Amino acid sequence: MILELWMVGVVIALLLLIRVPVGLAFLGPSLWWALADGTSSGFALKTTFDGLNSFPLLAVPLFILVGVMANRLGIADRLYEFCLAALGRVRGNLAYVNVGSAVGFSWMSGSALADVAGLGKMQIPQMVKAGYPFSFAAGLTASSSLISPVMPPSIPAVIYAATATVSTGALFAASVVPAFIMAAGLCAYIFIWTARRRDLSTVPFDRRRFVRAAIGAIGPGLTPVILLGGILSGTFTPTEAASVAVLFMLVLGVFYRSLNVRVLLQSLRETAVITGGIALILGAAALLGLILTRAHVSRDVAEFLTSVSDSPVVFMILVNLILLVLGALIDATAIILVTVPVLLPIATDLGVDPIYFGVVMIINLMIGLLTPPVGSVLYITSSVTGRPVDQVFRGVAPFLIPLVAVLVLITAFPDLALWLPGLLGF
Amino acid sequence: MTGEPVPVTSDPPAAGTEPARRREPAALRAWASVELAIACAALVLIFVSVLWQVVSRFVPALNWPGVSELAGYSLIALTFIMVGYLIGNNGHITIQIIDYVAKGRALVVVRAVSAVCTAVICALLVWEAYALIRAFPSRRTAALGIPIWILYTFPLLGFASGAVRAVVRIFYANRDDVVFDAAEAR
Amino acid sequence: AGCTTQNNTAPTAGENPQLTIKIGSSQPESQPNFYCGMQLLKERVEGQNLNLTLDLFPNSQLGPDAERFAGVQAGDIDIDLQGGSAMSTAFPKIGVLDAAYAFDDIDHFFKWVDSNGKDFFTEFNAATDTTIVDAWYFGMRTFTTTAPIRKPEDLARLKIRFPNTPQFLANAKALGANAVAIALEELYLALQQGVAQGQENPVVATHAQKFDEILKVASLTNHQVGTHYVVVSDKTLDKMSQAQKDALFKAIHDIRAENRKCVDDETEKVIDGWRGDKSRTVVEIDQVDRAAFIAKAEAYFNTYYKGADLELYKSIRATAA
Ligand code: NA
Ligand code: NA
């Protein structure tokens, strides 16, 4: 049985290598294994189908739609302008603005892809014009986009919560402090880097521009207030909040007069296309997960991992290493769906909190978005700037130091994640 | 992402600069716009249904057990109906590592083998969809009472479309891939 | 797995095919239906050396209820523990057994199953290609809320989460409840933030899912007998020898009584814990205006059900005490 599963893994790897779409590369060999295992014909597709039938997953297309509309309706631009007006005098201001607007945008967007696609196109050319090397501008933009999927709302968090059957709200709350620590880590790196760059231009603080930008950012700034306020007051649940966020984007679009039928239709098309690509992987990963469950792989891995050590610290180090390797090779969503059923029962047996485990896992896998060969953020950055992927990665590489440092910090101090949910009574 | 076309990357290997010339046959392009329209309609249904659930808690008259089921099946319909579209437009998430190694003729062979594998997998899934349609003739969804076999026609159509697209790609293997930009989806 | 399929010629005791039986359930391992149900079944059946191995998948590991039942129909899952409403997608009539106050209590339910079950389950088998061997007790469904429920008017004042299936929502209407739809995954948070002010479940399930961390008032309305049918795929039965089937069926029947005692003990233990907790209120069975609820439910279902469903409902009510 195990031998056959290894073969499934090898065939999946071969299919991925020759550029078969990830979802189909998962589905084909899994289907073959299921038939060989004696399941009914239709089992593979039915499992994929059922895997998509989960209410919390509905937040995925809705939060993608929010990010897409924020870009198309000029709402992301307003946040950028506000940050720039506020930090004009600071040396390296555009770099801090980059992080600041990523934090602002992260309250609306649940995925790094929407963030880097929207902000990257605008910010990287501006930074290059202001004298920053391309590698630094691209590396920073790619890295700061990772704040989006960590800060709530977060699509990976929604997927983790559904897979691990933990409270989405608790996981959201646990992600807030780590997201700010990520931003702080990037700012620290910028501070060190700009200390040696006296040539970077600054603009004097312009009070009128600041006031104008601040007024312009009031609408976008209300988004997190409405979402978190609505969730905490019991008006709607985190999944439902995604639909309220879409509604609010529509309202802002009408208010700013940037909404028209063409923009709306193109937003729907873009979202449908992105969702279709991601969701097929979600469904296929559900099939892979059920196959692993039926073969009791989680039990076998658990026996192996506990035979190595029964210390939660050693376990978390092993998990981080395994995930960093997997994150370089496989899409983050697929990893969550396939590994959570295997790793989480072991984690809880060792007394590791499932919420904290989720936060560590998400940060870890988001770092994987920056590493080749499978690094969606790298590819998008390359595609919006028209520069080769390896140039982008050369820019990203130094930023892996602060990001991994943050990961180590959160892993070593669970309270950084668990403090806020505890405070909120989750 | 406003409106202008996205510049093409030079590495992975340069893609065509005139995408229009390299697109699929006209019949498939027409079918693609139908697929995209269905997916967009499903997306609107997801949005309206989830919002409806929020509103109905405050306006009990609107309470209707069908909404969450409608939203869930809309996501399923969207996912499967987009399979063919994404294969045809080079829009699926793939791992492009081999492009660093295989160049020229080697890359053409890789593209052809990849398209063959994709076609075979899609064909198998069409067969699975057909098996499901036959296996559950009387089962209905819990709240809306939709016969479940109707829902299995979405994967049937999507994977059939994907298989056709993949076969077309076998013959197009000597052409460079057009870089797909979701923002420009038609 | 190297098994011989027999149609009419049952193999003799000596030729028992080597089979691994996958058993699914929604219940976590901490629950009576696992440790006093699935686990016992595994020990007893495997102990008879009939070449049967039972592979347990508790805690919805094989998927949600309705999807798992479709898996039993297809033969991908051999045995599952299922409530009636999840199976009503394939056989609508079984939903009637879940009607609020259709059965007085679990004794009434078991009495009905033992005298009418045979015909009913045969009809079920013809429609679904699965065999219900017996039913195990899950617990009486009761309300846990933010305010006490003694009479129908109390219920109307609160937003209560019911499972999102037609029969459960009909139960809400029958009892006069203000039902709200919330996915199970989001229920804990929704209760905490006040999206809903209560939910209904058997006491053991309420406690296992930690809803009682938030909801401090339990009203023992006992409005519905919760049971799990032990349902076996006919595709699996076709592969089994008569000796294997006999052993399996006997074990399932034998466990029914032991399982019930386990559920009762665990339920009593949880309620005693609530009673002893100063921050909680337990509205006892005799403090609930049961007659008012039953009258309301009966009036509703007598017009809600039609045809064969109505006939079934009436025949059940006719045997009530
Ligand atoms: Na976010
Ligand atoms: Na990666």
Short mmCIF file of N, CA and C and ligand atoms in Angstrom, two decimals, chain A residues 327-329 368-372 374-375, ligand 2:
data_model
loop_
_atom_site.label_atom_id
_atom_site.label_comp_id
_atom_site.label_asym_id
_atom_site.label_seq_id
_atom_site.Cartn_x
_atom_site.Cartn_y
_atom_site.Cartn_z
N GLY A 327 7.16 24.03 0.78
CA GLY A 327 6.69 25.33 0.31
C GLY A 327 7.44 25.81 -0.92
N ALA A 328 8.69 25.36 -1.07
CA ALA A 328 9.45 25.72 -2.27
C ALA A 328 8.90 24.96 -3.47
N LEU A 329 8.30 23.79 -3.23
CA LEU A 329 7.95 22.89 -4.32
C LEU A 329 6.47 22.90 -4.68
N GLY A 368 7.25 30.47 1.32
CA GLY A 368 7.40 29.61 0.14
C GLY A 368 6.91 30.27 -1.15
N LEU A 369 6.05 31.29 -1.04
CA LEU A 369 5.59 31.99 -2.24
C LEU A 369 6.72 32.76 -2.90
N LEU A 370 7.81 32.96 -2.14
CA LEU A 370 8.94 33.75 -2.65
C LEU A 370 10.07 32.88 -3.17
N THR A 371 9.95 31.55 -3.02
CA THR A 371 11.09 30.70 -3.35
C THR A 371 10.79 29.86 -4.59
N PRO A 372 11.73 29.78 -5.52
CA PRO A 372 11.56 28.92 -6.66
C PRO A 372 11.70 27.45 -6.24
N VAL A 374 8.44 26.79 -7.17
CA VAL A 374 7.03 27.19 -7.12
C VAL A 374 6.90 28.42 -6.24
N GLY A 375 6.90 29.59 -6.83
CA GLY A 375 6.75 30.81 -6.05
C GLY A 375 5.86 31.77 -6.82
NA NA D 2 7.91 28.49 -3.30
#
